[in-house]
Amino acid sequence: MPGTVDAAAVTQFHDGELARPDWPGLHGAVEPSGAWAAIGANHRFNCLLWKEEDRARRVDVPAAAIATSKRLIDRYNQQRNDAVEAVDEALLAGLDGVEPGAEARLSSETPGAMIDRLSILSLKIHHMRLQTERGDAGQAHVQACSARLQRLITQRHDLAACLDALLRDAATGQAYFKVYRQFKMYNDPALNPYLYGQAGSAAQLGG
């Protein structure tokens, strides 16, 4: 089970879960506690999003099937963002008592947002690697995907270093971050005019 949150542990967890044949299932390999519970939830919903985004691109199914996929995408995206906020909340709780110094920098990107991006990069790496192993694809396709795979690996390496730097600096008071709320208005019936407008119209018709 992962312990300390650092980039190596996070990327190892992401890759390990993607290697499981039953992933994304209802339960991951991590016991639900602290930041790791939220990291696991974030990764799971990113994986569910990935699958549903692929399904939503089909052209051989009825429009109702695509509408179902789009609604699932909205739901998983909301849960993914909720998990990002939960990661930041848990990490901030672990920094309780650490006072940022007078010269401490505010990081506009939080550790939770970086971990979310690492999760997505792990998905891209996983699926791009599968493309390099396709026996039914031509050599040009395999070579192009191999080059892309190397770029993705480099991007993840760079982002992982940035995450470790922020976590290290936050622990020593040289940097700090805040929990930023996403406020996905389209998912809120009280904020989406197409949703509260329908409710208002229904009330008027009923009256």
Short mmCIF file of C-alpha atoms in Angstrom, two decimals:
data_model
loop_
_atom_site.label_atom_id
_atom_site.label_comp_id
_atom_site.label_asym_id
_atom_site.label_seq_id
_atom_site.Cartn_x
_atom_site.Cartn_y
_atom_site.Cartn_z
CA MET A 1 0.00 0.00 0.00
CA PRO A 2 1.40 3.47 -0.80
CA GLY A 3 2.40 5.58 2.19
CA THR A 4 4.01 8.96 1.65
CA VAL A 5 2.63 10.93 -1.26
CA ASP A 6 5.39 11.62 -3.76
CA ALA A 7 5.63 11.49 -7.52
CA ALA A 8 7.27 8.06 -7.68
CA ALA A 9 4.57 6.49 -5.50
CA VAL A 10 1.80 8.22 -7.46
CA THR A 11 3.05 7.15 -10.91
CA GLN A 12 3.70 3.61 -9.68
CA PHE A 13 0.16 3.46 -8.32
CA HIS A 14 -1.33 4.81 -11.56
CA ASP A 15 0.56 2.30 -13.69
CA GLY A 16 -0.18 -0.55 -11.31
CA GLU A 17 -3.91 0.05 -11.40
CA LEU A 18 -3.93 0.27 -15.21
CA ALA A 19 -2.19 -3.11 -15.34
CA ARG A 20 -5.02 -4.77 -13.41
CA PRO A 21 -7.46 -6.64 -15.70
CA ASP A 22 -10.45 -5.63 -13.55
CA TRP A 23 -9.56 -1.92 -13.45
CA PRO A 24 -11.40 0.40 -13.15
CA GLY A 25 -13.53 -1.61 -10.75
CA LEU A 26 -15.48 -0.39 -7.78
CA HIS A 27 -12.50 -0.75 -5.46
CA GLY A 28 -8.83 -0.04 -6.02
CA ALA A 29 -5.82 -1.59 -4.35
CA VAL A 30 -5.55 1.27 -1.85
CA GLU A 31 -7.38 1.25 1.45
CA PRO A 32 -9.70 4.30 1.65
CA SER A 33 -7.87 6.71 3.90
CA GLY A 34 -6.37 10.17 3.59
CA ALA A 35 -4.95 11.54 0.39
CA TRP A 36 -4.51 8.09 -1.16
CA ALA A 37 -8.25 7.43 -1.11
CA ALA A 38 -8.78 10.61 -3.14
CA ILE A 39 -5.83 9.80 -5.44
CA GLY A 40 -7.38 6.39 -6.11
CA ALA A 41 -10.82 7.90 -6.76
CA ASN A 42 -9.37 10.52 -9.10
CA HIS A 43 -7.54 7.87 -11.12
CA ARG A 44 -10.59 5.63 -11.29
CA PHE A 45 -12.84 8.40 -12.58
CA ASN A 46 -10.22 9.46 -15.12
CA CYS A 47 -10.14 5.87 -16.39
CA LEU A 48 -13.93 5.71 -16.56
CA LEU A 49 -13.92 9.05 -18.38
CA TRP A 50 -11.39 7.73 -20.89
CA LYS A 51 -13.54 4.70 -21.70
CA GLU A 52 -16.72 6.76 -21.96
CA GLU A 53 -15.08 9.39 -24.17
CA ASP A 54 -14.13 6.58 -26.57
CA ARG A 55 -17.68 5.23 -26.52
CA ALA A 56 -19.13 8.68 -27.20
CA ARG A 57 -17.27 8.82 -30.54
CA ARG A 58 -19.14 5.84 -31.99
CA VAL A 59 -21.17 6.37 -35.14
CA ASP A 60 -22.77 2.91 -35.32
CA VAL A 61 -25.16 3.28 -32.37
CA PRO A 62 -28.42 5.20 -31.82
CA ALA A 63 -28.28 8.82 -30.65
CA ALA A 64 -29.71 7.72 -27.29
CA ALA A 65 -26.57 5.69 -26.60
CA ILE A 66 -24.38 8.74 -27.23
CA ALA A 67 -26.61 10.85 -24.96
CA THR A 68 -26.15 8.27 -22.21
CA SER A 69 -22.38 8.43 -22.67
CA LYS A 70 -22.41 12.23 -22.52
CA ARG A 71 -24.31 12.18 -19.23
CA LEU A 72 -21.87 9.66 -17.79
CA ILE A 73 -18.98 11.87 -18.93
CA ASP A 74 -20.48 14.81 -17.03
CA ARG A 75 -20.90 12.67 -13.92
CA TYR A 76 -17.41 11.18 -14.00
CA ASN A 77 -15.85 14.58 -14.69
CA GLN A 78 -17.60 16.05 -11.64
CA GLN A 79 -16.42 13.15 -9.48
CA ARG A 80 -12.91 13.48 -10.87
CA ASN A 81 -12.79 17.16 -9.93
CA ASP A 82 -14.27 16.46 -6.50
CA ALA A 83 -11.43 13.99 -5.95
CA VAL A 84 -8.82 16.60 -6.95
CA GLU A 85 -10.18 18.92 -4.26
CA ALA A 86 -10.16 16.05 -1.75
CA VAL A 87 -6.50 15.35 -2.52
CA ASP A 88 -5.59 18.99 -1.83
CA GLU A 89 -7.66 19.06 1.35
CA ALA A 90 -5.92 15.95 2.68
CA LEU A 91 -2.44 17.22 1.80
CA LEU A 92 -3.15 20.59 3.38
CA ALA A 93 -4.32 18.83 6.55
CA GLY A 94 -0.96 17.09 6.63
CA LEU A 95 0.76 20.48 6.47
CA ASP A 96 -1.08 21.78 9.52
CA GLY A 97 1.42 23.74 11.61
CA VAL A 98 3.73 24.57 8.69
CA GLU A 99 3.79 28.35 8.38
CA PRO A 100 4.76 29.68 4.92
CA GLY A 101 7.70 32.05 5.09
CA ALA A 102 7.49 35.71 4.13
CA GLU A 103 9.02 34.95 0.74
CA ALA A 104 7.01 31.78 0.12
CA ARG A 105 5.58 31.46 -3.36
CA LEU A 106 1.94 30.72 -4.06
CA SER A 107 1.59 27.84 -6.52
CA SER A 108 -1.33 28.40 -8.85
CA GLU A 109 -1.33 24.69 -9.69
CA THR A 110 -2.07 22.50 -6.69
CA PRO A 111 -0.66 19.04 -5.98
CA GLY A 112 -4.12 17.60 -6.62
CA ALA A 113 -4.20 19.18 -10.08
CA MET A 114 -0.71 17.82 -10.83
CA ILE A 115 -1.70 14.35 -9.68
CA ASP A 116 -4.79 14.57 -11.89
CA ARG A 117 -2.55 15.42 -14.86
CA LEU A 118 -0.21 12.54 -13.96
CA SER A 119 -3.22 10.22 -13.96
CA ILE A 120 -4.19 11.36 -17.45
CA LEU A 121 -0.61 11.03 -18.66
CA SER A 122 -0.49 7.47 -17.32
CA LEU A 123 -3.59 6.70 -19.39
CA LYS A 124 -2.02 8.23 -22.50
CA ILE A 125 1.20 6.30 -21.93
CA HIS A 126 -0.68 3.05 -21.35
CA HIS A 127 -2.81 3.36 -24.47
CA MET A 128 -0.02 4.73 -26.66
CA ARG A 129 2.16 1.79 -25.67
CA LEU A 130 -0.65 -0.55 -26.74
CA GLN A 131 -0.64 1.16 -30.12
CA THR A 132 3.07 0.41 -30.51
CA GLU A 133 2.30 -3.29 -29.94
CA ARG A 134 -0.47 -3.64 -32.52
CA GLY A 135 0.14 -6.45 -34.96
CA ASP A 136 -2.53 -5.21 -37.36
CA ALA A 137 -1.02 -1.73 -37.78
CA GLY A 138 1.55 -0.65 -40.32
CA GLN A 139 5.17 0.23 -39.56
CA ALA A 140 4.54 3.96 -39.99
CA HIS A 141 1.78 3.86 -37.37
CA VAL A 142 3.95 1.96 -34.91
CA GLN A 143 6.91 4.31 -35.42
CA ALA A 144 4.74 7.42 -34.99
CA CYS A 145 3.19 6.04 -31.81
CA SER A 146 6.61 5.04 -30.46
CA ALA A 147 7.83 8.62 -30.87
CA ARG A 148 4.71 9.95 -29.18
CA LEU A 149 5.16 7.46 -26.35
CA GLN A 150 8.65 8.80 -25.63
CA ARG A 151 7.35 12.37 -25.56
CA LEU A 152 4.61 11.38 -23.12
CA ILE A 153 7.12 9.64 -20.86
CA THR A 154 9.26 12.80 -20.87
CA GLN A 155 6.25 14.97 -20.07
CA ARG A 156 5.35 12.75 -17.13
CA HIS A 157 8.93 12.79 -15.86
CA ASP A 158 8.99 16.60 -15.96
CA LEU A 159 5.60 16.95 -14.25
CA ALA A 160 6.60 14.43 -11.59
CA ALA A 161 9.66 16.53 -10.77
CA CYS A 162 7.45 19.62 -10.43
CA LEU A 163 5.11 17.79 -8.07
CA ASP A 164 7.97 16.66 -5.85
CA ALA A 165 9.39 20.19 -5.80
CA LEU A 166 6.05 21.68 -4.71
CA LEU A 167 5.48 19.06 -2.01
CA ARG A 168 9.02 19.55 -0.72
CA ASP A 169 8.78 23.34 -0.70
CA ALA A 170 5.34 23.28 0.92
CA ALA A 171 6.65 21.05 3.72
CA THR A 172 9.45 23.53 4.44
CA GLY A 173 7.33 26.68 4.17
CA GLN A 174 8.93 27.85 0.95
CA ALA A 175 5.71 27.45 -1.04
CA TYR A 176 2.03 27.11 -0.37
CA PHE A 177 -1.17 26.26 -2.21
CA LYS A 178 -4.89 26.57 -1.67
CA VAL A 179 -7.90 24.40 -2.40
CA TYR A 180 -9.50 25.81 -5.53
CA ARG A 181 -13.15 24.96 -6.10
CA GLN A 182 -14.09 24.17 -9.67
CA PHE A 183 -17.81 25.09 -9.42
CA LYS A 184 -18.92 23.10 -12.47
CA MET A 185 -22.02 25.16 -13.14
CA TYR A 186 -23.40 22.95 -15.89
CA ASN A 187 -23.90 20.11 -13.40
CA ASP A 188 -25.80 22.25 -10.88
CA PRO A 189 -29.58 22.50 -11.49
CA ALA A 190 -29.58 25.81 -9.60
CA LEU A 191 -26.90 27.35 -11.86
CA ASN A 192 -27.50 25.88 -15.32
CA PRO A 193 -30.16 28.08 -17.00
CA TYR A 194 -31.33 25.18 -19.18
CA LEU A 195 -32.04 23.17 -16.03
CA TYR A 196 -33.57 25.79 -13.76
CA GLY A 197 -35.39 27.23 -16.78
CA GLN A 198 -37.06 23.88 -17.32
CA ALA A 199 -38.01 23.73 -13.67
CA GLY A 200 -39.49 27.22 -13.86
CA SER A 201 -41.41 26.40 -17.03
CA ALA A 202 -42.78 23.24 -15.47
CA ALA A 203 -43.92 25.17 -12.40
CA GLN A 204 -45.68 27.74 -14.59
CA LEU A 205 -47.44 25.03 -16.58
CA GLY A 206 -48.49 23.32 -13.40
CA GLY A 207 -49.81 26.57 -11.91
#
